Short mmCIF file of C-alpha atoms in Angstrom, two decimals:
data_model
loop_
_atom_site.label_atom_id
_atom_site.label_comp_id
_atom_site.label_asym_id
_atom_site.label_seq_id
_atom_site.Cartn_x
_atom_site.Cartn_y
_atom_site.Cartn_z
CA GLN A 56 0.01 0.00 0.04
CA VAL A 57 1.50 3.30 -1.05
CA GLN A 58 1.69 5.98 1.57
CA LEU A 59 2.68 9.60 1.35
CA GLN A 60 3.97 11.97 4.01
CA GLU A 61 4.59 15.75 3.62
CA SER A 62 7.27 17.57 5.60
CA GLY A 63 8.51 21.13 5.75
CA PRO A 64 8.10 24.40 7.59
CA GLY A 65 4.68 25.35 8.79
CA LEU A 66 5.42 29.10 8.69
CA VAL A 67 6.92 30.99 5.81
CA LYS A 68 7.54 34.81 5.60
CA PRO A 69 6.03 36.81 2.81
CA SER A 70 8.27 37.07 -0.37
CA GLN A 71 10.17 33.96 0.68
CA THR A 72 10.01 30.52 -0.78
CA LEU A 73 7.77 27.71 0.50
CA SER A 74 9.52 24.37 0.36
CA LEU A 75 7.87 21.06 1.04
CA THR A 76 8.95 17.40 0.61
CA CYS A 77 6.85 14.27 0.14
CA THR A 78 8.19 10.93 1.13
CA VAL A 79 6.74 7.96 -0.65
CA SER A 80 6.64 4.51 1.03
CA GLY A 81 5.28 1.22 0.08
CA ASP A 82 6.36 1.56 -3.63
CA SER A 83 9.10 2.90 -5.66
CA ILE A 84 8.58 6.53 -6.84
CA SER A 85 9.98 5.23 -10.17
CA SER A 86 7.35 2.52 -10.54
CA GLY A 87 5.61 4.40 -13.38
CA SER A 88 2.17 3.89 -11.87
CA TYR A 89 1.66 7.50 -10.86
CA TYR A 90 2.43 11.07 -11.61
CA TRP A 91 3.25 12.81 -8.34
CA SER A 92 1.21 15.93 -7.74
CA TRP A 93 0.85 18.70 -5.26
CA LEU A 94 -2.50 20.23 -4.40
CA ARG A 95 -3.55 22.85 -1.92
CA GLN A 96 -6.62 23.91 -0.08
CA PRO A 97 -7.11 27.27 1.66
CA ALA A 98 -9.22 27.10 4.81
CA GLY A 99 -12.84 26.57 3.86
CA LYS A 100 -12.22 26.59 0.21
CA ALA A 101 -11.94 24.11 -2.64
CA LEU A 102 -8.97 22.08 -3.73
CA GLU A 103 -6.47 23.55 -6.21
CA TRP A 104 -4.00 21.50 -8.38
CA ILE A 105 -0.55 22.98 -8.25
CA GLY A 106 1.47 20.71 -10.48
CA ARG A 107 2.94 17.25 -11.01
CA ILE A 108 6.11 15.38 -11.90
CA TYR A 109 6.67 11.98 -13.51
CA THR A 110 9.50 9.66 -12.63
CA SER A 111 11.26 10.80 -15.82
CA GLY A 112 11.45 14.39 -14.38
CA SER A 113 8.81 15.69 -16.78
CA THR A 114 6.65 18.37 -15.10
CA ASN A 115 3.30 20.15 -15.60
CA TYR A 116 2.14 23.14 -13.71
CA ASN A 117 -1.00 25.08 -13.10
CA PRO A 118 -0.71 28.16 -15.39
CA SER A 119 -1.88 30.37 -12.53
CA LEU A 120 1.12 29.42 -10.49
CA LYS A 121 3.64 28.33 -13.15
CA SER A 122 5.90 31.32 -12.91
CA ARG A 123 6.48 30.65 -9.10
CA VAL A 124 6.47 26.76 -8.92
CA THR A 125 9.13 24.16 -9.24
CA ILE A 126 8.55 20.47 -8.55
CA SER A 127 11.47 18.13 -8.45
CA VAL A 128 12.05 14.39 -7.75
CA ASP A 129 14.77 12.49 -5.91
CA THR A 130 14.47 8.87 -6.78
CA SER A 131 17.33 7.85 -4.49
CA LYS A 132 15.31 9.05 -1.49
CA ASN A 133 11.87 8.17 -2.94
CA GLN A 134 10.90 11.73 -2.46
CA PHE A 135 9.41 14.63 -4.53
CA SER A 136 9.44 18.27 -3.56
CA LEU A 137 7.55 21.56 -4.02
CA ASN A 138 9.10 24.98 -4.16
CA LEU A 139 6.74 28.03 -4.45
CA SER A 140 8.53 31.34 -4.53
CA SER A 141 7.50 34.89 -3.67
CA VAL A 142 4.74 33.77 -1.34
CA THR A 143 1.99 35.99 0.04
CA ALA A 144 -0.79 35.44 2.49
CA ALA A 145 -2.90 34.08 -0.39
CA ASP A 146 -0.63 31.07 -0.42
CA THR A 147 -1.68 30.08 3.10
CA ALA A 148 -3.27 26.63 2.76
CA VAL A 149 -3.06 23.04 3.57
CA TYR A 150 -0.74 21.48 1.03
CA TYR A 151 -1.25 17.75 -0.03
CA CYS A 152 1.11 15.52 -1.95
CA VAL A 153 -0.89 13.01 -3.92
CA GLY A 154 -0.50 10.12 -6.28
CA ASP A 155 -2.01 10.93 -9.77
CA GLU A 156 -2.91 7.59 -11.40
CA VAL A 157 -1.32 7.57 -14.83
CA ARG A 158 -4.29 5.89 -16.82
CA PHE A 159 -7.34 7.68 -15.56
CA ASN A 160 -5.77 10.55 -13.60
CA TRP A 161 -7.61 10.17 -10.28
CA PHE A 162 -6.00 11.34 -7.11
CA ASP A 163 -5.15 8.50 -4.73
CA PRO A 164 -3.30 7.98 -2.38
CA TRP A 165 -3.07 11.30 -0.46
CA GLY A 166 -0.68 12.53 2.20
CA GLN A 167 -2.30 13.70 5.33
CA GLY A 168 -1.70 17.32 4.36
CA THR A 169 0.43 20.01 5.99
CA LEU A 170 -0.71 23.52 6.91
CA VAL A 171 1.63 26.29 5.68
CA THR A 172 0.91 29.81 6.94
CA VAL A 173 2.49 32.81 5.23
CA SER A 174 2.98 35.52 7.83
CA SER A 175 5.66 37.78 9.05
CA ASP B 220 -10.09 25.98 -18.02
CA ILE B 221 -12.98 23.65 -17.55
CA GLN B 222 -15.18 24.91 -14.72
CA MET B 223 -16.92 22.38 -12.41
CA THR B 224 -20.09 23.58 -10.66
CA GLN B 225 -21.57 21.49 -7.83
CA SER B 226 -25.15 21.75 -6.47
CA PRO B 227 -26.25 22.25 -3.87
CA SER B 228 -23.41 23.88 -1.94
CA SER B 229 -24.79 22.50 1.25
CA LEU B 230 -27.39 19.89 2.14
CA SER B 231 -29.09 18.71 5.30
CA ALA B 232 -30.42 15.18 5.52
CA PHE B 233 -31.44 12.47 7.97
CA VAL B 234 -29.64 9.19 8.49
CA GLY B 235 -31.24 6.70 6.12
CA ASP B 236 -32.08 9.29 3.54
CA ARG B 237 -31.26 8.94 -0.19
CA VAL B 238 -29.16 11.94 -1.25
CA THR B 239 -27.99 13.13 -4.64
CA ILE B 240 -25.29 15.65 -5.42
CA THR B 241 -24.86 17.09 -8.90
CA CYS B 242 -21.67 18.25 -10.73
CA ARG B 243 -21.86 20.09 -13.99
CA ALA B 244 -18.85 20.65 -16.38
CA SER B 245 -18.56 23.81 -18.45
CA GLN B 246 -17.81 21.56 -21.52
CA SER B 247 -18.02 17.93 -22.30
CA ILE B 248 -15.65 15.75 -20.36
CA GLY B 249 -16.88 12.37 -21.35
CA SER B 250 -16.65 10.13 -18.30
CA TYR B 251 -13.48 11.75 -16.95
CA LEU B 252 -15.12 12.64 -13.61
CA ASN B 253 -14.02 11.62 -10.12
CA TRP B 254 -15.71 12.10 -6.73
CA TYR B 255 -14.01 12.50 -3.34
CA GLN B 256 -15.21 12.64 0.26
CA GLN B 257 -13.47 14.89 2.80
CA LYS B 258 -13.95 14.97 6.48
CA PRO B 259 -12.82 17.84 8.71
CA GLY B 260 -9.05 17.97 9.17
CA LYS B 261 -8.55 15.06 6.85
CA ALA B 262 -7.34 14.56 3.28
CA PRO B 263 -9.94 13.80 0.64
CA LYS B 264 -10.68 10.18 -0.16
CA LEU B 265 -11.43 8.80 -3.58
CA LEU B 266 -14.92 7.36 -3.85
CA ILE B 267 -15.85 7.10 -7.55
CA TYR B 268 -13.63 7.21 -10.64
CA ALA B 269 -14.44 7.45 -14.30
CA ALA B 270 -17.98 8.72 -13.45
CA SER B 271 -19.35 5.48 -12.20
CA SER B 272 -16.66 3.07 -10.95
CA LEU B 273 -16.57 2.42 -7.24
CA GLN B 274 -13.10 2.62 -5.65
CA SER B 275 -11.99 -0.47 -3.79
CA GLY B 276 -13.16 -0.52 -0.20
CA VAL B 277 -15.90 2.13 -0.70
CA PRO B 278 -19.40 1.04 0.47
CA SER B 279 -21.80 0.14 -2.24
CA ARG B 280 -24.38 2.69 -1.10
CA PHE B 281 -22.26 5.23 -3.03
CA SER B 282 -22.83 5.35 -6.69
CA GLY B 283 -22.00 7.71 -9.53
CA SER B 284 -23.57 8.36 -12.93
CA GLY B 285 -23.45 10.65 -15.87
CA SER B 286 -21.37 11.66 -18.89
CA GLY B 287 -20.71 14.62 -21.01
CA THR B 288 -21.41 17.65 -18.73
CA ASP B 289 -23.90 16.35 -16.11
CA PHE B 290 -22.89 13.94 -13.33
CA THR B 291 -24.41 12.74 -10.05
CA LEU B 292 -23.22 11.17 -6.83
CA THR B 293 -25.87 9.29 -5.00
CA ILE B 294 -25.80 7.91 -1.43
CA SER B 295 -28.62 5.38 -1.25
CA SER B 296 -29.04 5.32 2.57
CA LEU B 297 -27.09 7.85 4.57
CA GLN B 298 -24.96 6.59 7.38
CA PRO B 299 -23.60 8.76 10.19
CA GLU B 300 -20.10 8.50 8.88
CA ASP B 301 -21.16 9.96 5.46
CA PHE B 302 -21.59 13.42 6.75
CA ALA B 303 -18.70 15.28 5.19
CA THR B 304 -17.85 17.50 2.17
CA TYR B 305 -17.90 15.99 -1.30
CA TYR B 306 -15.93 17.23 -4.33
CA CYS B 307 -16.06 16.39 -8.03
CA GLN B 308 -12.93 16.61 -10.12
CA GLN B 309 -12.51 16.53 -13.89
CA SER B 310 -9.53 14.65 -15.40
CA TYR B 311 -10.41 15.29 -19.06
CA SER B 312 -8.19 18.32 -19.59
CA THR B 313 -5.19 16.56 -18.05
CA PRO B 314 -3.13 17.80 -16.54
CA MET B 315 -5.03 20.95 -15.82
CA TYR B 316 -7.33 19.36 -13.30
CA THR B 317 -10.11 21.29 -11.72
CA PHE B 318 -12.45 20.62 -8.83
CA GLY B 319 -16.02 21.60 -7.94
CA GLN B 320 -16.48 23.95 -5.10
CA GLY B 321 -17.72 21.19 -2.75
CA THR B 322 -21.00 20.12 -1.24
CA LYS B 323 -21.22 20.05 2.49
CA LEU B 324 -23.59 17.30 3.73
CA GLU B 325 -24.84 17.89 7.25
CA ILE B 326 -27.04 15.99 9.64
CA LYS B 327 -30.66 17.31 9.97
#
């Protein structure tokens, strides 16, 4: 059973870079069964897809965030990471790392989520 | 972007009721529609994929239907553990995925 776990700072200052890592267990991140995605959810609001990476390193990003987002993968550690630059209070949200099934593109499994607050 | 619109935004129902939630896409998405359940403080859980296929381990009281632009999630007999927020998600315009705004299901 594949499990995901987010890690990273819970508080980031405005204009700085938000950095999160997702550790995958129960399967190799290079298995090819998933794209590896990041999503976020501001309090009381809907889910927003941020971007994804494949084991090859190929990436896709939400156009609304593309200029600020970088997603990378470290296959040796079975991890993938999110960097979001120039953050503002609007980036405050729960961030989820998620497996994006390659054939039908549903989201499962999910990490438990981590709250990142942007504040000085 | 494909816009996903859910209705209603909130819903109150009794245990044992049959409940239907609707999701409408701004353009045809075939059967590329997934449903999730989210409880407070928890990550979403996949319930239905490809419009009508039940994810493994999900109770059979959940069902999905529809194609094109109009989709429904039905819970045949509400259980106490079903009170949550439900989201639809289109995977047609991959990878630019979009979600509905959510339907909060509350106990009456």
